[in-house]
mmCIF file with all atom_site columns, C-alpha atoms and ligand atoms in Angstrom:
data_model
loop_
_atom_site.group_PDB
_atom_site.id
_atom_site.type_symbol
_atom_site.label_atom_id
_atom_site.label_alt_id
_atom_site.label_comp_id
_atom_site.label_asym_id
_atom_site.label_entity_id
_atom_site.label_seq_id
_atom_site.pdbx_PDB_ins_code
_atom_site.Cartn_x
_atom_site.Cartn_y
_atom_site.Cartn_z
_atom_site.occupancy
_atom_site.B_iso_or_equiv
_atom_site.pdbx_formal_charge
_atom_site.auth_seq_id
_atom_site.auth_comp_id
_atom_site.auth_asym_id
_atom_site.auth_atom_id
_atom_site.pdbx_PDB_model_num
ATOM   1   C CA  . UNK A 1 1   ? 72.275 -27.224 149.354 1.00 74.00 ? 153 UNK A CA  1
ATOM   2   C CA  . UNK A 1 2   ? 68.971 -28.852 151.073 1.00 83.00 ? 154 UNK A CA  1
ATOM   3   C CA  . UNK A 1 3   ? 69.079 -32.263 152.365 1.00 92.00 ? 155 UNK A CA  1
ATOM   4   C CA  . UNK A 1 4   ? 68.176 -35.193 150.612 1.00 97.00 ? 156 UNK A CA  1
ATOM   5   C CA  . UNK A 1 5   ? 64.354 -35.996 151.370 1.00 98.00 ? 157 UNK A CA  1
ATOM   6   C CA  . UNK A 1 6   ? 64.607 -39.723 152.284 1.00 98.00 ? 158 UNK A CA  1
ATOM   7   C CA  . UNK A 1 7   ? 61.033 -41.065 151.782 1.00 98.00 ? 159 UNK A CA  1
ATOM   8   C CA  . UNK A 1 8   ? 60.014 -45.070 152.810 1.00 98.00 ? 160 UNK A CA  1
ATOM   9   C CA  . UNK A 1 9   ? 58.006 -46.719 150.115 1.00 98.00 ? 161 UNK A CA  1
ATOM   10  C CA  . UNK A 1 10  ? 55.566 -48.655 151.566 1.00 97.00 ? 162 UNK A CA  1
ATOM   11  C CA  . UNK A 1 11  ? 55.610 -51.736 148.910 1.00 95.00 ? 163 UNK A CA  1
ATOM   12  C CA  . UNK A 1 12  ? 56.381 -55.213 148.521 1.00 91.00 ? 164 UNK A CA  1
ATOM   13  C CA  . UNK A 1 13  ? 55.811 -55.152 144.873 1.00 94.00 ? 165 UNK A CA  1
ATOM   14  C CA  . UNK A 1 14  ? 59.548 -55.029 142.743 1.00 94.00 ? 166 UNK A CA  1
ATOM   15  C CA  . UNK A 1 15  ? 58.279 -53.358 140.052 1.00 96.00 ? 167 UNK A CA  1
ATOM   16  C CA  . UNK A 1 16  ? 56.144 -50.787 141.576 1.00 96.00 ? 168 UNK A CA  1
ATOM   17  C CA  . UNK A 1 17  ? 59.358 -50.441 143.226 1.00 97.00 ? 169 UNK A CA  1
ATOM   18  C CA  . UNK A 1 18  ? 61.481 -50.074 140.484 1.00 97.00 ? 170 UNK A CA  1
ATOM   19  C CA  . UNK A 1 19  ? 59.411 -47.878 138.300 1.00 98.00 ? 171 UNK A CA  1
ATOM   20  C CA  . UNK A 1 20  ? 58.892 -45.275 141.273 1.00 98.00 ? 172 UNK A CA  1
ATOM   21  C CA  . UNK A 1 21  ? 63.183 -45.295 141.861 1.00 98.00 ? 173 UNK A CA  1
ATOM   22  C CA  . UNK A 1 22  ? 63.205 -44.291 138.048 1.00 98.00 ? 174 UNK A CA  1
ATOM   23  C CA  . UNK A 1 23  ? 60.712 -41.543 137.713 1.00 98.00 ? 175 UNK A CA  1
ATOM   24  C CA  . UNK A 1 24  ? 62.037 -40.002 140.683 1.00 98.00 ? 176 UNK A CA  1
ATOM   25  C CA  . UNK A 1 25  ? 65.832 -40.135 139.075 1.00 96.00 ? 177 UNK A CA  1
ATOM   26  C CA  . UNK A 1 26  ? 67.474 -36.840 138.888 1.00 95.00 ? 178 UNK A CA  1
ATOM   27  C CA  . UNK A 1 27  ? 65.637 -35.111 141.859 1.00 97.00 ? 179 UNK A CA  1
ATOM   28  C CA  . UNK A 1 28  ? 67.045 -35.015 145.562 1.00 97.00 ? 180 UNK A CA  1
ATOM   29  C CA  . UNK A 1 29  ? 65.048 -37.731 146.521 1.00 98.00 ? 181 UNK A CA  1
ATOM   30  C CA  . UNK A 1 30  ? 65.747 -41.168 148.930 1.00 98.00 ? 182 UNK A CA  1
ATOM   31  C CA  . UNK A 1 31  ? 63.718 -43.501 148.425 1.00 98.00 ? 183 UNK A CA  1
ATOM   32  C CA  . UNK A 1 32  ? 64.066 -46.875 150.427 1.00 97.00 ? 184 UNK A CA  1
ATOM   33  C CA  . UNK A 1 33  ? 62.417 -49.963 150.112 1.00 96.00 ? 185 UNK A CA  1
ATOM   34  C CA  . UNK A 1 34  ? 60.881 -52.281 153.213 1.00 97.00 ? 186 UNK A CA  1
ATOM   35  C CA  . UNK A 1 35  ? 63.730 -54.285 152.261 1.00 94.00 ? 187 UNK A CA  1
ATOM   36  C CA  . UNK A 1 36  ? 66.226 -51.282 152.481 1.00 95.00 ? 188 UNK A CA  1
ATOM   37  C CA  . UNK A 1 37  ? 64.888 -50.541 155.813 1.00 96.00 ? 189 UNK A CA  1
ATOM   38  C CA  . UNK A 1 38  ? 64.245 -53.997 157.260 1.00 96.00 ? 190 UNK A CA  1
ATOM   39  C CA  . UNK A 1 39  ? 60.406 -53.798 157.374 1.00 97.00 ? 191 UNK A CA  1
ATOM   40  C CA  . UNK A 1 40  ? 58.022 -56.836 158.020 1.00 95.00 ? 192 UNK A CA  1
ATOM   41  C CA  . UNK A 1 41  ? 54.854 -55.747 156.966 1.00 91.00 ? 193 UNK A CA  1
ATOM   42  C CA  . UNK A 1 42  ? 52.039 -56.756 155.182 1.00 87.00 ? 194 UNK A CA  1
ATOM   43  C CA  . UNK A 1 43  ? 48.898 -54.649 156.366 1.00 90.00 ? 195 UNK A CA  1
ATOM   44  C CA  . UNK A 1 44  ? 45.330 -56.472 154.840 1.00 91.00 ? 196 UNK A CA  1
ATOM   45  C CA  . UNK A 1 45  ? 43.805 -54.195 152.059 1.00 90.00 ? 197 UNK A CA  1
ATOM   46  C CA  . UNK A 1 46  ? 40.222 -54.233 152.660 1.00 93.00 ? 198 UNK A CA  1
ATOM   47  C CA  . UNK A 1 47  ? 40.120 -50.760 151.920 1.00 96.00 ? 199 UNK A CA  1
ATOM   48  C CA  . UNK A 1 48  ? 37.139 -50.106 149.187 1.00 96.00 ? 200 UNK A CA  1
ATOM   49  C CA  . UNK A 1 49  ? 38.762 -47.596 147.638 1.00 98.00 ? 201 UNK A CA  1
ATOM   50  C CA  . UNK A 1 50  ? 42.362 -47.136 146.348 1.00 98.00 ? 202 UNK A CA  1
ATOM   51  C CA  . UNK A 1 51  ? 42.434 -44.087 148.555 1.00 98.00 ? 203 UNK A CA  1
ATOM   52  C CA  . UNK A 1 52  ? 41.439 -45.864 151.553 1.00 98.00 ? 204 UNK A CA  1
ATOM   53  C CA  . UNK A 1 53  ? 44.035 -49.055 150.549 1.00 97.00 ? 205 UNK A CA  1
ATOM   54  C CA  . UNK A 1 54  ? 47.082 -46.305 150.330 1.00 98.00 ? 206 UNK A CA  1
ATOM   55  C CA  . UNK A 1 55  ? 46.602 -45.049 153.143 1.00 98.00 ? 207 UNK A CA  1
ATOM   56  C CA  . UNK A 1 56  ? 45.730 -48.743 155.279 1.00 98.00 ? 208 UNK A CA  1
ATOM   57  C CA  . UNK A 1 57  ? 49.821 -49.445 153.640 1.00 97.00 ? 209 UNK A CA  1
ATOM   58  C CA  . UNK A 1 58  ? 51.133 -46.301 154.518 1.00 98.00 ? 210 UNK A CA  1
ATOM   59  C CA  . UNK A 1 59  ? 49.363 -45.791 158.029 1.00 98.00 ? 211 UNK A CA  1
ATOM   60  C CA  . UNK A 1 60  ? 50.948 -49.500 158.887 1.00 98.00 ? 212 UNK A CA  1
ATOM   61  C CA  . UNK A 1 61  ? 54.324 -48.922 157.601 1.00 98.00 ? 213 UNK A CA  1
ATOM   62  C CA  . UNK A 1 62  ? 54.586 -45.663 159.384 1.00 98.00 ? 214 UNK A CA  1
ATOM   63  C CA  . UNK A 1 63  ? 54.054 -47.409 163.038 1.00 97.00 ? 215 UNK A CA  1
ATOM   64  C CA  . UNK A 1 64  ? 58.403 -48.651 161.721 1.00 97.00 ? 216 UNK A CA  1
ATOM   65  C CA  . UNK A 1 65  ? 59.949 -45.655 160.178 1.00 98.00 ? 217 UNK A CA  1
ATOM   66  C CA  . UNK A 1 66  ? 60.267 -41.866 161.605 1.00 98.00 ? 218 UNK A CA  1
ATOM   67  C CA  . UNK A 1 67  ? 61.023 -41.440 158.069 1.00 98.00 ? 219 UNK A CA  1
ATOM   68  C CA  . UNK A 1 68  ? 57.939 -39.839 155.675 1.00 98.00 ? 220 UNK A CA  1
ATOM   69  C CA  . UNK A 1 69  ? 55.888 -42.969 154.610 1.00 98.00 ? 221 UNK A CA  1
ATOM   70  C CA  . UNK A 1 70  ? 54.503 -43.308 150.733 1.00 98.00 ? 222 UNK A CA  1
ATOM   71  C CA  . UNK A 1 71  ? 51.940 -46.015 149.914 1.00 98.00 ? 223 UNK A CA  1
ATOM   72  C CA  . UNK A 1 72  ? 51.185 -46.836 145.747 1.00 98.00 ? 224 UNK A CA  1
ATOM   73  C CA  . UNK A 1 73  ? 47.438 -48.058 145.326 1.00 98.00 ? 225 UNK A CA  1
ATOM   74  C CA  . UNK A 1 74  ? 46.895 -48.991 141.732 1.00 98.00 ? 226 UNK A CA  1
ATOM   75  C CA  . UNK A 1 75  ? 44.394 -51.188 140.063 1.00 98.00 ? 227 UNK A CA  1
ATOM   76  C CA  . UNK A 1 76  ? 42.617 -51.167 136.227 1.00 98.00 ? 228 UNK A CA  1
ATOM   77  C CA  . UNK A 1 77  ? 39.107 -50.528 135.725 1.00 98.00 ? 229 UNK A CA  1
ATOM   78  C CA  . UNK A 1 78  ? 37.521 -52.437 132.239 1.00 98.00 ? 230 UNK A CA  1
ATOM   79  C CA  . UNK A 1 79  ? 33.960 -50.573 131.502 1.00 98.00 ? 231 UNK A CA  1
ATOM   80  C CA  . UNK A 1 80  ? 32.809 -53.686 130.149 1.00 98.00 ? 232 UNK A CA  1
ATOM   81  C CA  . UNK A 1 81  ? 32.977 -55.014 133.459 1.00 98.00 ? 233 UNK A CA  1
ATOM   82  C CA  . UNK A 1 82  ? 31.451 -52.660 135.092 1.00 98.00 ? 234 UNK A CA  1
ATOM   83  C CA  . UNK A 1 83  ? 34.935 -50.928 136.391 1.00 98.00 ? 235 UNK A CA  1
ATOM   84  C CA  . UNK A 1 84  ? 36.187 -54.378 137.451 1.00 97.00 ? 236 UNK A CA  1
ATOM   85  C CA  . UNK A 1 85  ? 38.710 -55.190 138.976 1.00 98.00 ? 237 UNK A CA  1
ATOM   86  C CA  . UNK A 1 86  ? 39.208 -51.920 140.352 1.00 98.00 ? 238 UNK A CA  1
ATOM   87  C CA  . UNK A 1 87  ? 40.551 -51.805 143.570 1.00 97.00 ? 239 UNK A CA  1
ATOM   88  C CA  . UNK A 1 88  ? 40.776 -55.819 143.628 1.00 96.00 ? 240 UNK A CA  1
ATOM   89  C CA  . UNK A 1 89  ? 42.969 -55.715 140.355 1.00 97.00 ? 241 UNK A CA  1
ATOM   90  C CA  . UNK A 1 90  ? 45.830 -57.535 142.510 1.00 95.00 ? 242 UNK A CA  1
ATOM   91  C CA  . UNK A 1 91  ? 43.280 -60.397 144.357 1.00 94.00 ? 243 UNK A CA  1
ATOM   92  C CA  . UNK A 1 92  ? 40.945 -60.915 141.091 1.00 95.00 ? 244 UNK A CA  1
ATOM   93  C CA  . UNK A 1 93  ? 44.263 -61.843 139.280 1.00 96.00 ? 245 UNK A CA  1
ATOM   94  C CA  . UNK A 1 94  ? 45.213 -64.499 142.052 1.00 95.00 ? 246 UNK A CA  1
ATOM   95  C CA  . UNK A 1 95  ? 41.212 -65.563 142.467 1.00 94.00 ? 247 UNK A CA  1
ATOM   96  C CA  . UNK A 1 96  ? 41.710 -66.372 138.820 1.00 91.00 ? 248 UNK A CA  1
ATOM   97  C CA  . UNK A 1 97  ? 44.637 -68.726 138.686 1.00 96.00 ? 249 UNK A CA  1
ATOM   98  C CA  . UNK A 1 98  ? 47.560 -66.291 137.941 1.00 98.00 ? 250 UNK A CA  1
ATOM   99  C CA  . UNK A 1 99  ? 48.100 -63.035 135.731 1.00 98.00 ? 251 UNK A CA  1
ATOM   100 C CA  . UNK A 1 100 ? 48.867 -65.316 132.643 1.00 98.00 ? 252 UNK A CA  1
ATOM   101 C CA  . UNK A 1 101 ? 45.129 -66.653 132.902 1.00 98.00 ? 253 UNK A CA  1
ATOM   102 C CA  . UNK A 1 102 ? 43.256 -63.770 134.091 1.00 98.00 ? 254 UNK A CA  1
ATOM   103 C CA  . UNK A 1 103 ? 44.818 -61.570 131.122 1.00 98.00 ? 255 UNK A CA  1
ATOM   104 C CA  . UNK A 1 104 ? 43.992 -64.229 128.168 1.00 98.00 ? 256 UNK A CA  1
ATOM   105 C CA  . UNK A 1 105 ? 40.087 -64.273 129.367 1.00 98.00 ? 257 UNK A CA  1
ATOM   106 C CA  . UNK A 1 106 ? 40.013 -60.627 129.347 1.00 98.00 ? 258 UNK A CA  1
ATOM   107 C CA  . UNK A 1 107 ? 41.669 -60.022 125.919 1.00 98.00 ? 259 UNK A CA  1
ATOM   108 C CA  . UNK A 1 108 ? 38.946 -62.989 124.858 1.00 98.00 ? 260 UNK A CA  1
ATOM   109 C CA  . UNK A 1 109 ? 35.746 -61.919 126.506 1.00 98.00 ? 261 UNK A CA  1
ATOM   110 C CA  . UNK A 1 110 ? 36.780 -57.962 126.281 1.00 98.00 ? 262 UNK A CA  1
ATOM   111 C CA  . UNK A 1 111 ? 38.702 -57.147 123.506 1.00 98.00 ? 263 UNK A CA  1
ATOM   112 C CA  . UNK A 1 112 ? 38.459 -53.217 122.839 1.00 98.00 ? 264 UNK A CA  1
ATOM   113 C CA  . UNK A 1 113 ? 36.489 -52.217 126.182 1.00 98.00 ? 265 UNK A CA  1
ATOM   114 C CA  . UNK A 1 114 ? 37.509 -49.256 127.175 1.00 98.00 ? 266 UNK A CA  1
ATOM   115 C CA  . UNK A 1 115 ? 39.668 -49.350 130.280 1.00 99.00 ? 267 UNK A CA  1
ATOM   116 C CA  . UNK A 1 116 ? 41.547 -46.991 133.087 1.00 98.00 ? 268 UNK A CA  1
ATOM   117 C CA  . UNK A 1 117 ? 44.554 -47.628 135.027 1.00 98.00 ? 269 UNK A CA  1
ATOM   118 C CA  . UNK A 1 118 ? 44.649 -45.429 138.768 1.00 98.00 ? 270 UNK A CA  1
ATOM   119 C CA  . UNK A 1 119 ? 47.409 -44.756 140.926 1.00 98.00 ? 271 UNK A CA  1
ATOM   120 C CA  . UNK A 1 120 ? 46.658 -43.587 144.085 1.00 98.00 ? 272 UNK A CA  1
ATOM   121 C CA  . UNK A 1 121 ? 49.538 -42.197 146.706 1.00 98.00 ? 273 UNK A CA  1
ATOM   122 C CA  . UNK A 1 122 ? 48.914 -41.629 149.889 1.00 98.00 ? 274 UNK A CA  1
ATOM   123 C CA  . UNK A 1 123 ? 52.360 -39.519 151.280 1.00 98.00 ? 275 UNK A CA  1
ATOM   124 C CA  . UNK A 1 124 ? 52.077 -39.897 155.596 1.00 98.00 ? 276 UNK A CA  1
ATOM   125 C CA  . UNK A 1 125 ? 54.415 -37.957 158.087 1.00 98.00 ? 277 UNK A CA  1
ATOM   126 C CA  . UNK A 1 126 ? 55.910 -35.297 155.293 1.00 98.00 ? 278 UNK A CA  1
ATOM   127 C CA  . UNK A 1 127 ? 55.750 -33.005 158.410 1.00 97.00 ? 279 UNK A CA  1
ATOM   128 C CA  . UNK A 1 128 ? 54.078 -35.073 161.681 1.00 97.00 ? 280 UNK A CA  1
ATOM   129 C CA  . UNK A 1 129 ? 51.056 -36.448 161.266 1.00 96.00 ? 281 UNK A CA  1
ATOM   130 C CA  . UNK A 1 130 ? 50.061 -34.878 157.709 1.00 98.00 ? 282 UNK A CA  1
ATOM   131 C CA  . UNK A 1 131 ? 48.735 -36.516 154.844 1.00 98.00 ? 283 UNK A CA  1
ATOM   132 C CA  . UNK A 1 132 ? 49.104 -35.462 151.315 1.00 98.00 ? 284 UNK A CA  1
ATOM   133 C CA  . UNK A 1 133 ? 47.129 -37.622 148.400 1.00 99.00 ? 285 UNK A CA  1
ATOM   134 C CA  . UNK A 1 134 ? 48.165 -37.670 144.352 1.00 99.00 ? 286 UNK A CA  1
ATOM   135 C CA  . UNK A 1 135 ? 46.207 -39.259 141.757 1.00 98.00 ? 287 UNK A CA  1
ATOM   136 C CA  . UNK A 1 136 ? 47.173 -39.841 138.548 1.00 98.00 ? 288 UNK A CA  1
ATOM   137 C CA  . UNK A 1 137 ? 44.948 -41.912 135.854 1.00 98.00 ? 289 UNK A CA  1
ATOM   138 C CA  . UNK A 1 138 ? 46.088 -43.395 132.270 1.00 98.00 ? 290 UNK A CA  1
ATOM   139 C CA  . UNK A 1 139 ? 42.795 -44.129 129.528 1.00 98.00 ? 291 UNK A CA  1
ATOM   140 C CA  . UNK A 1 140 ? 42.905 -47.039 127.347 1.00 98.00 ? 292 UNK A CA  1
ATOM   141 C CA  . UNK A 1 141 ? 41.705 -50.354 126.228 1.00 99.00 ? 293 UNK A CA  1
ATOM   142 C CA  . UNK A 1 142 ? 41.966 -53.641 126.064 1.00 98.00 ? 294 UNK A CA  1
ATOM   143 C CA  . UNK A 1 143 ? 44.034 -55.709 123.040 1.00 98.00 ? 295 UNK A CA  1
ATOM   144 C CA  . UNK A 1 144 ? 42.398 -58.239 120.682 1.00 98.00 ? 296 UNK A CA  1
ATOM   145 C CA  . UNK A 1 145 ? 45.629 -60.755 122.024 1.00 98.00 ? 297 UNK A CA  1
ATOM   146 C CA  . UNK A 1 146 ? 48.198 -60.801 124.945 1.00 98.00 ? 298 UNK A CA  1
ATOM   147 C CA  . UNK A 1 147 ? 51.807 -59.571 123.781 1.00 98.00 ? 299 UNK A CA  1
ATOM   148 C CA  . UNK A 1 148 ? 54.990 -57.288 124.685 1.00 98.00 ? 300 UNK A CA  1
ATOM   149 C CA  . UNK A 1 149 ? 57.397 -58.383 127.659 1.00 97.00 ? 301 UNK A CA  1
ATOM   150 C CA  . UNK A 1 150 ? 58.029 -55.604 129.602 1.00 97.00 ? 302 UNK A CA  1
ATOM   151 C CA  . UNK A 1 151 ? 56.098 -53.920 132.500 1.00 96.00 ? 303 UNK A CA  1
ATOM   152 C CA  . UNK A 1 152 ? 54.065 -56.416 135.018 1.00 98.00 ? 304 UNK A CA  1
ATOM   153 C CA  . UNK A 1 153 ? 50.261 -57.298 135.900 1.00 98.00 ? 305 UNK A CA  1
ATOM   154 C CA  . UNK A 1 154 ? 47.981 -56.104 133.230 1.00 98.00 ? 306 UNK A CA  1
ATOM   155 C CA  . UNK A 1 155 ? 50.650 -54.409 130.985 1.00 98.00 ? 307 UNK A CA  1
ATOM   156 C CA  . UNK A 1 156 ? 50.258 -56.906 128.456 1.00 98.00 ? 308 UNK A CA  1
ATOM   157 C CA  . UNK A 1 157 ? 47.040 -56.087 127.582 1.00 98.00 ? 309 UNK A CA  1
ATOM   158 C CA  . UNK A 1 158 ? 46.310 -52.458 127.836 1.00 99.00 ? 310 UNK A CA  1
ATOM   159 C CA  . UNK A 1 159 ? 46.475 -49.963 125.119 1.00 99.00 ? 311 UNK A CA  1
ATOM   160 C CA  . UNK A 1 160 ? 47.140 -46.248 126.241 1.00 98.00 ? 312 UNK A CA  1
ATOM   161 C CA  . UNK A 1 161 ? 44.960 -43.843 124.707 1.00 98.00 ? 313 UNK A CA  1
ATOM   162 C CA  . UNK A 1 162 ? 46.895 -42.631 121.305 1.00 98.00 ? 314 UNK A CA  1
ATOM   163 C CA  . UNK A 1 163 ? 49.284 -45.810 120.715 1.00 98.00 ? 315 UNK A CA  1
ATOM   164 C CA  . UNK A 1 164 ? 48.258 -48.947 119.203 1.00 97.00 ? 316 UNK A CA  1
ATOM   165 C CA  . UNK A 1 165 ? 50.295 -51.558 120.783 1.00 98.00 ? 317 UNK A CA  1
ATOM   166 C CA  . UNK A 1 166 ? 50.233 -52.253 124.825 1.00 98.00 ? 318 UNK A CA  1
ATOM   167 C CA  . UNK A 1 167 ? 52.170 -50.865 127.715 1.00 98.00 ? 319 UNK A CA  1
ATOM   168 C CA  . UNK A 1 168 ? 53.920 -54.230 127.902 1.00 98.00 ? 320 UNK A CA  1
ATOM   169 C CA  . UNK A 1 169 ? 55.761 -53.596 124.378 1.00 98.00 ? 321 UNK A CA  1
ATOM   170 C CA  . UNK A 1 170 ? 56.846 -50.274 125.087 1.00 98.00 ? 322 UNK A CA  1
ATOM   171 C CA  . UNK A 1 171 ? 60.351 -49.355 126.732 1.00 98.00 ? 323 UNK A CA  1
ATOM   172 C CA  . UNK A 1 172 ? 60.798 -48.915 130.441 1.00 97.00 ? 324 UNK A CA  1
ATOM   173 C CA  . UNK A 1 173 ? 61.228 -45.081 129.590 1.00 97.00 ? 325 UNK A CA  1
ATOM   174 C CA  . UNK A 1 174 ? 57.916 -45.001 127.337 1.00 98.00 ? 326 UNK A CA  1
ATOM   175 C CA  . UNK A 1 175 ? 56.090 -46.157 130.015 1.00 98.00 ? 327 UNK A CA  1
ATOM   176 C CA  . UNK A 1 176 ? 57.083 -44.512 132.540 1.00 98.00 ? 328 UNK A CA  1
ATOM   177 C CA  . UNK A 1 177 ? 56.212 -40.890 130.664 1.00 98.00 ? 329 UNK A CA  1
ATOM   178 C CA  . UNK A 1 178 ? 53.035 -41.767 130.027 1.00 98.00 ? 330 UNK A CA  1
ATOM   179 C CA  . UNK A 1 179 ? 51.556 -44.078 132.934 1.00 98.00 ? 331 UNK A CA  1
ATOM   180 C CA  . UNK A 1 180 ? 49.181 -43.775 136.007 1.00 98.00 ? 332 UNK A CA  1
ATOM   181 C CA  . UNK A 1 181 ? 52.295 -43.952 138.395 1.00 98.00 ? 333 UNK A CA  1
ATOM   182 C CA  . UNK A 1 182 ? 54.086 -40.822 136.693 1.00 98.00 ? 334 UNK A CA  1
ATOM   183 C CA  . UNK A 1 183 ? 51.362 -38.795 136.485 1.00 98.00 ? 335 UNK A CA  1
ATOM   184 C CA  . UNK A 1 184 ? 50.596 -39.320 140.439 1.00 99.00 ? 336 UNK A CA  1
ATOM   185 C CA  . UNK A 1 185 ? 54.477 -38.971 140.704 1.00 98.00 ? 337 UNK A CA  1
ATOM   186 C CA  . UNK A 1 186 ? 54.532 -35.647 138.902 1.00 98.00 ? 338 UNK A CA  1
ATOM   187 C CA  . UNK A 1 187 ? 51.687 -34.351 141.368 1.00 98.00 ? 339 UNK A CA  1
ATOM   188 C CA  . UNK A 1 188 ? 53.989 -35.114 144.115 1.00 98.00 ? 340 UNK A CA  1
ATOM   189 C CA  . UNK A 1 189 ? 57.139 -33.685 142.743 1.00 98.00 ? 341 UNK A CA  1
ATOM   190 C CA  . UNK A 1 190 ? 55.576 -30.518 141.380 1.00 98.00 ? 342 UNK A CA  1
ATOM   191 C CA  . UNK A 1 191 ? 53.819 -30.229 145.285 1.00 98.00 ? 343 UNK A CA  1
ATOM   192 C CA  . UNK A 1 192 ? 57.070 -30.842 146.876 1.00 98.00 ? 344 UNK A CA  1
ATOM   193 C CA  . UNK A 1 193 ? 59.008 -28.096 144.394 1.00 97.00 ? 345 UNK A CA  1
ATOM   194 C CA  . UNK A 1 194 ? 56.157 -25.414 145.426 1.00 98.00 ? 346 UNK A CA  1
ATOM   195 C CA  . UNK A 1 195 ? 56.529 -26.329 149.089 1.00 97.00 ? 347 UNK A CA  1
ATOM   196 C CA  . UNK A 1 196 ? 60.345 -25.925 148.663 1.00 96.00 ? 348 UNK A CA  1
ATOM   197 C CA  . UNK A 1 197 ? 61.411 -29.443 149.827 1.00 96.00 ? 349 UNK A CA  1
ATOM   198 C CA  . UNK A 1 198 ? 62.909 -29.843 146.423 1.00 95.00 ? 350 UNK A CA  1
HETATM 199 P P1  . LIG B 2 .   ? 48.171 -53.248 144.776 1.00 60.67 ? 500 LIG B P1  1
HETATM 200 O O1  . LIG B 2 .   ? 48.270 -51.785 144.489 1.00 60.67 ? 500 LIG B O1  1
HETATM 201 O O2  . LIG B 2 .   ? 49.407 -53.778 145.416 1.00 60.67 ? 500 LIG B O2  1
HETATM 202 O O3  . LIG B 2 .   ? 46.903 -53.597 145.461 1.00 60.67 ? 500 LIG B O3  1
HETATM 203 O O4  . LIG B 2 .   ? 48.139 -54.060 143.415 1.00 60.67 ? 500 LIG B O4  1
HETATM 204 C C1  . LIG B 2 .   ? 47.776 -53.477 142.270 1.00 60.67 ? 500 LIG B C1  1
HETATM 205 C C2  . LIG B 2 .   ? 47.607 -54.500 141.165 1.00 60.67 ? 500 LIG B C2  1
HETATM 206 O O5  . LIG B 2 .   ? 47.133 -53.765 140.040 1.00 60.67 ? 500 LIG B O5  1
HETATM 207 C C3  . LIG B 2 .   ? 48.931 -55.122 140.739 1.00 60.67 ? 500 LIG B C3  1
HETATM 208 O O6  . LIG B 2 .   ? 49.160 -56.343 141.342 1.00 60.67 ? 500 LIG B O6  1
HETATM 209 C C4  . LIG B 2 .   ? 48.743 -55.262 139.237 1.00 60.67 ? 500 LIG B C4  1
HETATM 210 O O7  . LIG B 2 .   ? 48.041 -56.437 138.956 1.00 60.67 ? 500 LIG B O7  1
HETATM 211 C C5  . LIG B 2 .   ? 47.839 -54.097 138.888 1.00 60.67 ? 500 LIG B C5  1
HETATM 212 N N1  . LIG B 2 .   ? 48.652 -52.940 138.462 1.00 60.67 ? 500 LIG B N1  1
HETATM 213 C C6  . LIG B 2 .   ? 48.916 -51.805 139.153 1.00 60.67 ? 500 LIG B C6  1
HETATM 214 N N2  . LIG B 2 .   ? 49.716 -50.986 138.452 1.00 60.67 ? 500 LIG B N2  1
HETATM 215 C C7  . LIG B 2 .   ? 49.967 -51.633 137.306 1.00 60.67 ? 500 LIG B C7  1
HETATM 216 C C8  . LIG B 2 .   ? 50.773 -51.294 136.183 1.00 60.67 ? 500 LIG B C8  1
HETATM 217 O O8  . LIG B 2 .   ? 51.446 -50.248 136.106 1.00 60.67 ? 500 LIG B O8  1
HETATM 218 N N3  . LIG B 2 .   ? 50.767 -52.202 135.187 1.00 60.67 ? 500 LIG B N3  1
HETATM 219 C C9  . LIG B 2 .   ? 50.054 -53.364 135.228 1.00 60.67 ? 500 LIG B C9  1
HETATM 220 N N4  . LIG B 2 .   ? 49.333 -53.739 136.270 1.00 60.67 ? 500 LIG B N4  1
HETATM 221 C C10 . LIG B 2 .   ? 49.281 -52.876 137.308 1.00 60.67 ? 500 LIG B C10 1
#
């Protein structure tokens, strides 16, 4: 039987955390936290692109781990802001006074736009010094009101693309079949199955 692949996740965020630990359940996968592995790090994300953010996270973290580094850079675009927040989903959220606020002026001011959550992996050190990037992207829009408890950040107020309530009232499981993170997930699993480390 192969070894387990032990992989560091280079997050702070619980819930990022905790979604990623369930979508890869059932495959011989490791994956420890900072926490898990005692790492103090908090790299600046000044990155202008999610790509460039993932890897600033995953380039830092991998100066404290031998162990294969993977960095989650997500954000939500809203057309009717001109792709805002983007890449500054996580600042434009604290610029604004908290989540709670920022989400009950967007369902306000842009009810229906259309909108697109990204999450972009950057995977460091699979074999020394390689990089490997996944992508995955979930369509949308924005509600007419904030509601549903689950999920974190913008959940509350973003549609997927063929339901008709938001992310943030569907189960754990729902969302993570459907979302951003497990499609760029899936990329990585099916590219670790066809490179045989699965
Ligand atoms: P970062 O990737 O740590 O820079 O932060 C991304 C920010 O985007 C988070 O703080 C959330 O506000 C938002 N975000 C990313 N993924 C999700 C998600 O799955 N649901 C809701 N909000 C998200």
């Amino acid at each position: 039987m192969k070894e387990t692949l032990k992989i560091c996740v280079a997050t702070n965020n619980e819930h990022k955390m905790g979604e990623l630990r369930n979508i890869f359940k059932g495959y011989n996968i490791e994956l420890c936290s900072l926490k898990d592995l005692n790492i103090k790090a908090d790299p600046e994300e000044n990155g202008e692109t999610y790509a460039e953010n993932a890897f600033i996270k995953a380039n830092e973290v991998a100066k404290f781990t031998s162990l294969p580094v993977l960095s989650d850079d997500s954000g939500i675009k809203i057309d009717a802001i001109g792709g805002l927040p983007g890449v500054h989903s996580h600042r434009f959220a604290e610029a604004f006074g908290g989540q709670e606020k920022t989400n009950n002026f967007l369902v306000k001011n842009y009810p229906n736009s259309k909108a697109h959550f990204t999450a972009h992996f950057v995977l460091l050190n699979l074999t020394p010094n390689s990089r490997n990037d996944f992508e995955g992207i979930m369509n949308g829009h924005i509600a007419n009101s904030v509601y549903g408890n689950g999920g974190f950040g913008y959940d509350p107020i973003f549609v997927p693309e063929g339901y008709e309530c938001t992310v943030a009232s569907l189960s754990a499981e729902e969302k993570n079949k459907i979302s951003h993170r497990y499609k760029a997930s899936k990329a990585m699993l099916d590219y670790l199955i066809k490179e045989k480390y699965l």
